[in-house]
XYZ file of C-alpha atoms in Angstrom:
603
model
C 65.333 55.092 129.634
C 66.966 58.277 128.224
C 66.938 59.043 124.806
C 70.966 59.585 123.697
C 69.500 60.727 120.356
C 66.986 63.984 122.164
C 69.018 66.903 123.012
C 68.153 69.483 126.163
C 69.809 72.932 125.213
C 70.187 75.082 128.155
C 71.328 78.516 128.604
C 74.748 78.875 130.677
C 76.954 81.886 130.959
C 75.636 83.189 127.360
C 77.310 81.289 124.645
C 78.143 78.082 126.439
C 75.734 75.250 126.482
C 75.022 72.152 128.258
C 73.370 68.806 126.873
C 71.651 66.557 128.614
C 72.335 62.947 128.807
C 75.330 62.216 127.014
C 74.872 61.889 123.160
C 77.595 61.371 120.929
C 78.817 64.708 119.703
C 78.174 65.609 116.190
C 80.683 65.084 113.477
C 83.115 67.014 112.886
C 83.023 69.948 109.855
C 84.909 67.542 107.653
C 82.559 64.948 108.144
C 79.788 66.472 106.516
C 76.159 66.868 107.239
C 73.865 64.514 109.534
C 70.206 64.165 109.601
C 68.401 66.534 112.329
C 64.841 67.330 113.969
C 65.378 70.990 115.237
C 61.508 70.657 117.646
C 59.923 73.018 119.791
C 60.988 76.028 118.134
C 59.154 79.215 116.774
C 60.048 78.841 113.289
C 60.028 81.854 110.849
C 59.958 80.581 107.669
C 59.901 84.175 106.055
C 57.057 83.389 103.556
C 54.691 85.163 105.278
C 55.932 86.889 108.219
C 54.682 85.050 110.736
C 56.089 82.681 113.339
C 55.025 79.214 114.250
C 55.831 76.177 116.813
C 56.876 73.226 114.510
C 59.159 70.794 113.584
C 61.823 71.117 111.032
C 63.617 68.146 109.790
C 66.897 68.165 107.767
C 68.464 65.260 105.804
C 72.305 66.245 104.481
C 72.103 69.473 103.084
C 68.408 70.042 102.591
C 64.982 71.144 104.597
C 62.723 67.295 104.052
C 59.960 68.202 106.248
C 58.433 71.223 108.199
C 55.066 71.364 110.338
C 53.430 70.913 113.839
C 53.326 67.476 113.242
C 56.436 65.731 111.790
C 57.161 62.016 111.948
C 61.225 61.930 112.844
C 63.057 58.798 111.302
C 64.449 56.604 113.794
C 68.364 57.603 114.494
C 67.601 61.228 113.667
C 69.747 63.711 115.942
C 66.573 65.943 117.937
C 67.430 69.193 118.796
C 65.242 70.431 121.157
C 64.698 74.129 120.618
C 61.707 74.839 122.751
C 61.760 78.538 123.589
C 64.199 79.636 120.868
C 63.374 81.170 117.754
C 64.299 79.511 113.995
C 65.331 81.757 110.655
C 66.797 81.363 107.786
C 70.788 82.193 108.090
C 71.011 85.657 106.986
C 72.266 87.180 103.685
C 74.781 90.181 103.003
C 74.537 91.214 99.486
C 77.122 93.730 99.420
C 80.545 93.244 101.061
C 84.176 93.132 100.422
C 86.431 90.919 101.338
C 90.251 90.745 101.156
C 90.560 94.277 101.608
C 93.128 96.364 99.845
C 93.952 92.667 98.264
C 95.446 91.484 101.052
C 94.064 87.176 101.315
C 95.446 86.916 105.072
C 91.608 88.440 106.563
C 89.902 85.704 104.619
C 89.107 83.031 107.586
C 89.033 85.824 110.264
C 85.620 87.391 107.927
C 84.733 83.778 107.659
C 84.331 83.343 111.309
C 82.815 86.722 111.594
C 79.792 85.907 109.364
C 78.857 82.432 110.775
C 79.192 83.802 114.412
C 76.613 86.854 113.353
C 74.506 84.092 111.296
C 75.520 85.110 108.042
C 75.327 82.080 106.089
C 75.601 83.570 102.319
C 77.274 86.705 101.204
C 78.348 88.292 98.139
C 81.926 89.817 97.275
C 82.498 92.308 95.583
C 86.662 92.884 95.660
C 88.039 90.195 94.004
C 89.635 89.882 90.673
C 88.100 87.165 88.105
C 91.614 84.959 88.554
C 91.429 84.856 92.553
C 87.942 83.116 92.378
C 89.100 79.675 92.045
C 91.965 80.074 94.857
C 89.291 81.385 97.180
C 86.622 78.945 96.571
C 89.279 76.212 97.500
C 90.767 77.974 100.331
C 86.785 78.407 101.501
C 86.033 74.859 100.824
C 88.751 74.160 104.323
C 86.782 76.818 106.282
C 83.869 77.120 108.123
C 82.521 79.878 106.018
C 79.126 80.971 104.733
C 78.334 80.671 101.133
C 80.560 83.555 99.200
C 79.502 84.698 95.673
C 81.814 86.240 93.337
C 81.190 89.209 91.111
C 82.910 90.626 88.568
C 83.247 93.871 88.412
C 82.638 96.338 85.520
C 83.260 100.249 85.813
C 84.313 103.127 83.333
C 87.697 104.780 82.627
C 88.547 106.815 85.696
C 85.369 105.574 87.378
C 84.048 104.602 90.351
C 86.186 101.121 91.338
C 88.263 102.202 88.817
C 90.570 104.520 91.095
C 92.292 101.510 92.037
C 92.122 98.262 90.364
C 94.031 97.220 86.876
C 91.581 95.673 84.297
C 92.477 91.952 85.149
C 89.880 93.175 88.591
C 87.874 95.641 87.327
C 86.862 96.265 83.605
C 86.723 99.569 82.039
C 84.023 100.037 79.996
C 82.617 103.312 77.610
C 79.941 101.473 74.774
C 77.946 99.135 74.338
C 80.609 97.134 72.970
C 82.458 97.145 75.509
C 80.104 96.594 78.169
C 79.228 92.720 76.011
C 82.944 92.344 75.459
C 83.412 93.383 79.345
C 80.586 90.497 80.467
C 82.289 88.049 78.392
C 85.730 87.766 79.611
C 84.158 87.368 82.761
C 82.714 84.521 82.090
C 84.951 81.345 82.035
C 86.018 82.382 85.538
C 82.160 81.398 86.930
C 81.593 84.482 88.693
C 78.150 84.486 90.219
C 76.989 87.984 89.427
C 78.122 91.488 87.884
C 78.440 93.958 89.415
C 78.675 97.627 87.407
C 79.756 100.871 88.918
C 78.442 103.286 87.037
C 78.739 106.571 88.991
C 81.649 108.604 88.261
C 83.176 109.054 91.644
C 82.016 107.891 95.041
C 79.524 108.413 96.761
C 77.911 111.801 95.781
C 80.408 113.739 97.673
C 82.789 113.987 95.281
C 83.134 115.738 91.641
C 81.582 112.724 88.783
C 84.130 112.630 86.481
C 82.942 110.048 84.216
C 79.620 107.955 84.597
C 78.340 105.283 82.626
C 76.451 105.790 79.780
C 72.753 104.048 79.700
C 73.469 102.062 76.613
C 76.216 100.377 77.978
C 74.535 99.859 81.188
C 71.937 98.251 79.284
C 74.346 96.324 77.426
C 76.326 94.620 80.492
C 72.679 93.746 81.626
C 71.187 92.263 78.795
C 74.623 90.362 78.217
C 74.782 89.206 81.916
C 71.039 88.308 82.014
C 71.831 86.244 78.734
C 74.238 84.361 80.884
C 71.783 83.880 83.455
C 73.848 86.311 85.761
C 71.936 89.222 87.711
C 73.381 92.540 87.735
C 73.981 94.745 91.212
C 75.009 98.653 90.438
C 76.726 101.429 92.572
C 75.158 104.854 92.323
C 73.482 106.678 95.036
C 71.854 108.910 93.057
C 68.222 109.469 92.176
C 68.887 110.039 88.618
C 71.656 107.408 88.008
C 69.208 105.080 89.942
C 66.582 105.508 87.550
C 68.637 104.858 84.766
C 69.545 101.485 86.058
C 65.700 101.116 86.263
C 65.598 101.709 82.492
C 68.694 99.618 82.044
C 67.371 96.631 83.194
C 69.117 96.355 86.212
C 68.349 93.988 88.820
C 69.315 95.768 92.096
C 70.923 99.036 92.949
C 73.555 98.381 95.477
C 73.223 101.291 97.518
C 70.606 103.710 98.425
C 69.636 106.239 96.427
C 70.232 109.622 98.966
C 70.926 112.851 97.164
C 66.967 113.918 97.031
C 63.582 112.393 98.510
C 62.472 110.475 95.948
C 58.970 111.631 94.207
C 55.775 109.575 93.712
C 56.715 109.653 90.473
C 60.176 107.793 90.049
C 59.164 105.682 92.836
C 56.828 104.060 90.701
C 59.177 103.852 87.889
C 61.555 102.465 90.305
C 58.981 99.987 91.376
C 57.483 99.447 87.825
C 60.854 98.335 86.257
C 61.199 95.615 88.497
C 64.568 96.327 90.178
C 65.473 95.955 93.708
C 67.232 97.898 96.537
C 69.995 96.835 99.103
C 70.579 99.968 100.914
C 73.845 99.671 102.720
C 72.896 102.268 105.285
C 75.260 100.398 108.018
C 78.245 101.872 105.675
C 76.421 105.352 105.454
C 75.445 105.668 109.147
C 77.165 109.329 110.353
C 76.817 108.054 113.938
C 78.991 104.604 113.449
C 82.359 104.399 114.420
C 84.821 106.453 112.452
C 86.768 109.157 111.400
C 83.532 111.239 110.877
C 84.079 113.481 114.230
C 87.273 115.178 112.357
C 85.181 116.025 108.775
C 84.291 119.970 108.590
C 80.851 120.627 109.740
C 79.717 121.228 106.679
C 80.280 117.395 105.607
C 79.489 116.529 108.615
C 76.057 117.850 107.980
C 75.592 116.847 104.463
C 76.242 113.420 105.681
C 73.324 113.422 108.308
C 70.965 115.069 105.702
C 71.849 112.430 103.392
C 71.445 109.774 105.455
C 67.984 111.492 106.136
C 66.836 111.057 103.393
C 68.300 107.713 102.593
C 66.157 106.423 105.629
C 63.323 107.793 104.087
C 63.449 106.552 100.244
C 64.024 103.254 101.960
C 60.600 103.059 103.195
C 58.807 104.857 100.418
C 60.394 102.557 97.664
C 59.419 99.382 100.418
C 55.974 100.425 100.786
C 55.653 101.063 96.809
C 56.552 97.013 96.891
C 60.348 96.970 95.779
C 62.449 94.700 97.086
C 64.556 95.804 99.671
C 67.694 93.302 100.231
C 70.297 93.313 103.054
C 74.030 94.041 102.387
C 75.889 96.304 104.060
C 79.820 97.067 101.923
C 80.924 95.689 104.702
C 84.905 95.795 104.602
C 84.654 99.529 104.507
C 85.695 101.920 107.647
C 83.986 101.707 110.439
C 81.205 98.834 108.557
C 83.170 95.500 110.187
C 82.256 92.229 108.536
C 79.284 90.373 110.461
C 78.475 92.660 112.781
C 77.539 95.157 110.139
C 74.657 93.016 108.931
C 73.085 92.797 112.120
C 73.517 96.547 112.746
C 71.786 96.794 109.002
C 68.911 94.831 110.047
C 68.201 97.801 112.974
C 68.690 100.647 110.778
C 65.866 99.007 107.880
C 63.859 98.990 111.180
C 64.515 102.403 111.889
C 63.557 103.675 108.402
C 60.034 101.929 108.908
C 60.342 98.128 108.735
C 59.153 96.061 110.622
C 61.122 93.740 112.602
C 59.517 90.845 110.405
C 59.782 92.759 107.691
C 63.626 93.420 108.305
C 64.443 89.960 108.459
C 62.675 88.883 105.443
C 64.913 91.413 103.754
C 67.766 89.463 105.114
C 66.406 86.305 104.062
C 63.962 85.415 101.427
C 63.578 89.047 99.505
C 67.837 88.804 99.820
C 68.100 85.306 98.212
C 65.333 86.542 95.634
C 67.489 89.312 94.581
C 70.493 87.106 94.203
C 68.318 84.967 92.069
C 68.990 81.973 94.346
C 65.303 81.963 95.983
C 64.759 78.297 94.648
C 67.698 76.590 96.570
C 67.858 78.738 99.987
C 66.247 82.091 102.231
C 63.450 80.450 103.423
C 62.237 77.566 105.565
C 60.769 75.254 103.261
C 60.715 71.305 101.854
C 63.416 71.803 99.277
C 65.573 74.399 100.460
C 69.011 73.934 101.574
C 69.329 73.684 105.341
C 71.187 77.200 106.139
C 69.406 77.949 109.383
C 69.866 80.503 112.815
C 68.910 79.675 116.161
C 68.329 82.402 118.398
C 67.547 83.116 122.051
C 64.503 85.402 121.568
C 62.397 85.977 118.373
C 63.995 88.916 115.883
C 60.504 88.720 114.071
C 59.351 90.806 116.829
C 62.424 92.936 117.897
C 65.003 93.215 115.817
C 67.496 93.424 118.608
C 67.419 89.747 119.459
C 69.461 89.174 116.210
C 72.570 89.671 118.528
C 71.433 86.592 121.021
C 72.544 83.878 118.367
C 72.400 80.413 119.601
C 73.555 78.164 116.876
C 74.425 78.296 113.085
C 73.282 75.055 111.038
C 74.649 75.452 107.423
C 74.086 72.479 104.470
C 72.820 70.970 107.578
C 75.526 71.117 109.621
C 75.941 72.242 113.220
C 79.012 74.728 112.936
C 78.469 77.283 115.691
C 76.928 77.368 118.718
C 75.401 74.737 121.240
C 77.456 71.817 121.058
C 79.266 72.289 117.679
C 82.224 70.861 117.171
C 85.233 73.339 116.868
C 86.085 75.131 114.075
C 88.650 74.126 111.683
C 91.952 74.697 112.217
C 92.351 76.758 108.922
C 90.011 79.387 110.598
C 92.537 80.069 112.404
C 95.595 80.814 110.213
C 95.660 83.386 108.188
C 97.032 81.792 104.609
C 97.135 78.799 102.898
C 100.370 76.298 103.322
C 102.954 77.162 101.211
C 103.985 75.586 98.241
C 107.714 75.488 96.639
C 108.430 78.458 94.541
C 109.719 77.843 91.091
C 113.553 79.103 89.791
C 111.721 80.724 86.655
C 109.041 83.212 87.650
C 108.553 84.571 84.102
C 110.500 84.884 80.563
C 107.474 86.511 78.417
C 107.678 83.706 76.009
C 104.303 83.570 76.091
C 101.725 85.099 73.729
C 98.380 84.817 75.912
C 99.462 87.229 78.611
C 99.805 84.656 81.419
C 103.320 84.528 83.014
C 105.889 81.288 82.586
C 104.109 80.167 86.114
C 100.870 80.309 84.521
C 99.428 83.842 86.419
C 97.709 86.821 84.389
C 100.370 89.085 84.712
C 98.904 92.425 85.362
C 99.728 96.349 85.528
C 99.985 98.520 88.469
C 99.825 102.356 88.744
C 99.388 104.474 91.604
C 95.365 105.383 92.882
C 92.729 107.929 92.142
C 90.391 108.568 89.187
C 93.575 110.745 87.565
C 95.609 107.522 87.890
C 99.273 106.951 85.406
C 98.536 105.455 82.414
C 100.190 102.334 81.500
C 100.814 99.862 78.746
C 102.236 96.341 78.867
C 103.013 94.542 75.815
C 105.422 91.418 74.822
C 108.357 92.758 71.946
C 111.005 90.922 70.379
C 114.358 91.552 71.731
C 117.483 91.528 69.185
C 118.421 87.785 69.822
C 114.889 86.214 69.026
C 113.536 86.250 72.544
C 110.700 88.015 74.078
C 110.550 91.197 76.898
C 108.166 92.589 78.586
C 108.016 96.374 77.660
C 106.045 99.226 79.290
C 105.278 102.687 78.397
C 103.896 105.062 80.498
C 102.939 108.430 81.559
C 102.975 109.623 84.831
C 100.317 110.869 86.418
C 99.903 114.627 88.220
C 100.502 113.111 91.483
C 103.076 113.650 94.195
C 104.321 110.052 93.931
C 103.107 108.453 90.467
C 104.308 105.102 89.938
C 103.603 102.626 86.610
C 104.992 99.083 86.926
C 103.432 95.307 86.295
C 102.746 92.644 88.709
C 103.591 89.256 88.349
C 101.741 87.236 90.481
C 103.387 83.851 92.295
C 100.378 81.633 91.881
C 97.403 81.948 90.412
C 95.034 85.528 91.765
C 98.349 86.067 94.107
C 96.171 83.908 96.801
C 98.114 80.916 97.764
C 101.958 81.835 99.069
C 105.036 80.361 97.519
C 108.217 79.474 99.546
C 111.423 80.911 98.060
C 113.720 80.832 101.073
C 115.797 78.341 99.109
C 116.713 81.250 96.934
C 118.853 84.557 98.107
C 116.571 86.783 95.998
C 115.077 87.841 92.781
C 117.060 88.105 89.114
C 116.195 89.981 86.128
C 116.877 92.078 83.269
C 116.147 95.436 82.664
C 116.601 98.659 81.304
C 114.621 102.059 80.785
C 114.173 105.485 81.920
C 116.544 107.228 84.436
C 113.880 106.750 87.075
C 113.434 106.030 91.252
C 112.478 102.348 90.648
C 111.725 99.487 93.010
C 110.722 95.816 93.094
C 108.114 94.907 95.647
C 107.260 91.477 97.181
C 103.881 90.674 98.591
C 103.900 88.307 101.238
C 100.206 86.431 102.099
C 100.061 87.677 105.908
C 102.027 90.320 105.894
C 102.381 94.036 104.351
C 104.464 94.271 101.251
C 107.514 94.808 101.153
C 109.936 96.439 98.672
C 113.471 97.482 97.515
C 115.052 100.296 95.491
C 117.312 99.164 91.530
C 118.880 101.300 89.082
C 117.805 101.747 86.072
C 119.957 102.870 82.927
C 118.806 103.133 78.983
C 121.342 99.683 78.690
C 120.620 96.434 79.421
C 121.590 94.989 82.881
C 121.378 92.237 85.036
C 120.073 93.160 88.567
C 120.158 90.789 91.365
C 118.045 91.814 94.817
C 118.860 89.687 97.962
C 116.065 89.045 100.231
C 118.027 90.641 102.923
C 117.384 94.128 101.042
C 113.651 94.604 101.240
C 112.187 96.459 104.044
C 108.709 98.122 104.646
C 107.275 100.109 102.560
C 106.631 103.576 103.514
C 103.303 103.421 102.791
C 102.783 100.931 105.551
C 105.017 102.835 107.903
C 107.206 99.602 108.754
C 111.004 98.823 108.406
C 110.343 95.223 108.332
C 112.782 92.989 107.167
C 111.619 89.825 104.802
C 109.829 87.362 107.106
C 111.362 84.084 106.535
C 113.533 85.044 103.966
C 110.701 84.531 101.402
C 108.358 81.731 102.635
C 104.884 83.649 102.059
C 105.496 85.223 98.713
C 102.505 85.886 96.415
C 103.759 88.272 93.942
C 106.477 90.603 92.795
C 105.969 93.736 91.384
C 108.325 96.041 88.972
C 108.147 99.799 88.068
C 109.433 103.102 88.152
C 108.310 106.614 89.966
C 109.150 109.385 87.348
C 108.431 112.974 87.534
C 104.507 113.726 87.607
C 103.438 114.213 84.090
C 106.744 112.553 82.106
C 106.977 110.061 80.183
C 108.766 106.243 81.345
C 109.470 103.341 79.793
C 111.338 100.196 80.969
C 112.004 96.564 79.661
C 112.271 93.634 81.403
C 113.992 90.431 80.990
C 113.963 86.985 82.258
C 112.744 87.635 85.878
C 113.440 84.399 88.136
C 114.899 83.636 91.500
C 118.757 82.703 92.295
């Protein structure tokens, strides 16, 4: 009598599997998780390194038994792993997603995770009002788990060069660094994470850094809020003042010197941990490296050099090393890039095992989420990788994934059931846009559609300076007025952004409308109103501007690509995907702009 419950997993053609006997299939993602009995496989459970043959039972989202010789309820689902290899899924501490703040690549790096075995990851692009959109949008999708952290650098630092406040926080005291933690907080993010190095990555000029006090001050603050603390620098002396601050992991490699005996052990001594992200510094990835002089070209092999080596001097001093990657950056694609981290830890002096207990347990440590997942264990959510051969003892085997089981669900691999059909589309359904997009009536700095409305200026640690502030106008009303100055730049800009919905995530459809109505009036400036769209590049479209109040109406049919993206595109849809609209000017580099703005709607 056959057993429709016992599955036979067999090999075929690479990624395509056959079952014996003919089980129901498994439910599908909606449905939730099942109870399993993954048998027969080599299980490394990274506690101590070593690999064993036993039995792992799940029950909904979480590990109930594992051992040689496990009783398996009656009904339970076996999977019959003999000859594979079991992990936890893997971690990437370090990665950004919606790149350049465009929400359309969210499912696509969704997919690319689970189908490298990336079950948990942590984000570090998004703005403090686009967490709740994403974790509903993520909540549809087959998707690992994705941590939010908010994001704290100084005034012309570091993360800075290109985000408005509402994303990234400037910070210069103490003070400010609390103050900074705080209005983080009622958004839930799950970590903070603080720039502090001036500019880059070493290889440029550090025009501001941030002081130790209020690096100490974001951690104790974030750590009061039971929040850990990740922060950029990559070098040796920065890193050691995060070491002093309190910090709980750097979020690069330190690489500008060989680290001494010396601040190794005050490295190790204070505590803090390491994720290297050497995938994002490797000179011999995929890139635009080949057309650097040769003399970057050869500071970036001899710092890689000896980012290789303070990788295994601060590992065999006992720090925790962690796996992220900043995946999201050129040439460093999401998924892929975590695997390719786990062979570069192994060519600095890790061990295979040793590798992949960086990606799991040591990783989930670090992100101060050891209790609930990273290991194989009773108790421990049921985020698990199958794979073909055993990455415990080579480290290539990580790319011969079998299956994906995450909050005990089968959701790639073997006989999974397909993904969801929003891992596939590349934005959220649209929902009707409103006649009244905002009239500044309201004191708290969110618009009339309930959106943070934010500033914009043009990119770079010498960026335009702008402020936004809410005035009375003569009859009683409010506007929206900003003053500005330009920065030394080719093409400043200075503007505000009024988002469509809430962290310009989710789209709006306006095709009802012919276009976009306000008031305005300001300096004798190039200005232009731009519309972001939710899978497609932004778009945009030149106004006048005179020191007297006018009415300005933009059809639709007016906007067109903007040179930046090098596209004439005309509106898609006539406005079906919007997610924001932006206004400003482009004055003269170094002058002064204002402009006012009136009851901004649709018509």
């Amino acid at each position: 009598m056959i057993d429709m419950n016992r599955w036979r997993i067999r090999l075929w053609l690479g990624a395509s599997w056959v079952l014996a006997g003919s089980a129901p299939p498994l439910p599908t993602y909606a449905a939730g998780p099942t109870a399993l009995a993954i048998e027969g496989a080599d299980v490394f459970d990274a506690i101590d390194g070593r690999t064993r043959r036993e039995t792992v039972l799940v029950r909904g989202d979480r590990i109930t038994a594992v051992g040689e010789h496990v009783a398996v309820p009656p009904g339970t689902r076996i999977v019959d792993a003999t000859g594979l290899t079991l992990t936890p899924g893997l971690f990437d501490l370090h990665t950004h997603w919606t790149s350049a703040g465009v929400p359309a690549t969210v499912p696509a790096i969704a997919t690319a995770y689970l189908k490298s075995g990336v079950t948990t990851v942590n984000d570090f692009n998004e703005a403090p009002e686009a967490y709740a959109p994403l974790r509903a949008w993520l909540t549809g999708l087959a998707a690992p788990h994705v941590r939010f952290a908010a994001r704290i650098s100084t005034v012309g630092g570091h993360g800075a060069d290109w985000a408005d406040q509402a994303t990234t926080r400037w910070i210069t005291t103490a003070e400010d660094g609390r103050a900074a933690v705080s209005a983080a907080l009622p958004y839930r993010p799950d970590l903070i994470k603080a720039f502090t190095d001036g500019w880059r990555y070493g290889m440029s000029p550090d025009n501001t850094s941030m002081n130790e006090d209020a690096l100490a001050a974001v951690a104790s603050a974030a750590h009061d809020a039971g929040l850990k603390v990740f922060t950029h620098t990559v070098t040796v002396q920065r890193g050691l003042i995060a070491a002093r601050a309190h910090v709980d992991a750097l979020a690069h490699i330190l690489q500008d010197s060989v680290l001494t005996p010396t601040e190794v052990e005050e490295i190790h001594r204070s505590g803090m941990g390491e994720v290297p992200t050497l995938a994002v510094y490797d000179p011999d990835k995929p890139g635009p490296l080949s057309s650097k002089a040769p003399q970057q070209v050869a500071q970036r092999h001899e710092k890689f050099a000896n980012a290789l080596r303070n990788v295994k001097l601060l590992h065999d001093a006992g720090v925790p090393i962690g796996v992220g990657t900043d995946a999201g950056m050129p040439g460093t694609p999401h998924g892929p890039s975590t695997l390719h981290e786990l062979a570069l830890l192994v060519r600095a002096g890790l061990t295979p095992a040793e590798a992949l207990t960086a990606a799991t347990a040591t990783s989930a440590r670090l992100a101060g989420i050891a209790a609930d997942r990273g290991t194989i264990a009773v108790g421990q959510r049921a985020d698990l990788d199958l794979f073909q051969d055993n990455p415990a003892t080579d480290i290539s085997a990580v790319h011969h994934l079998v299956a994906v089981i995450e909050d005990g669900r089968l959701i790639w691999g073997m006989d999974a059931p397909p993904l969801p059909d929003a891992n596939r589309q590349d934005h959220r359904p649209a929902t009707p846009a409103q006649l009244l997009i905002d009239d500044f009536e309201r004191s708290d700095g969110r618009t009339s559609l309930d959106t943070l409305r934010t500033v914009a200026a043009d990119r770079g640690p010498d960026r335009s300076i702008v402020v936004a502030t809410i005035i009375p106008d003569d009859a009683g009303h409010h506007i929206l007025s900003i003053q500005a100055e330009m920065s030394q730049k080719k093409a400043p800009y200075a503007g505000i952004v009024l988002p469509l919905s809430r962290g310009a995530i989710d789209p709006v459809d306006a095709h009802r409308w012919a276009g976009v109505r306000f008031m305005v009036r300001g300096s004798a400036c190039p200005a232009r109103i731009t519309l972001d769209q939710a899978a497609l590049p932004s778009l945009e479209a030149p106004f006048t501007v005179q020191d007297r109040w006018q009415t300005v109406n933009v059809p639709f049919s007016t906007f067109h690509g903007s040179p930046a993206h090098g596209r004439p595109d005309t509106l898609a849809g006539n406005g079906s995907d919007l997610t924001a609209i932006g206004l400003g000017g482009a004055c003269t580099a170094g002058s002064p702009f204002w402009m006012q703005i009136g009851q901004v709607r649709f018509y």
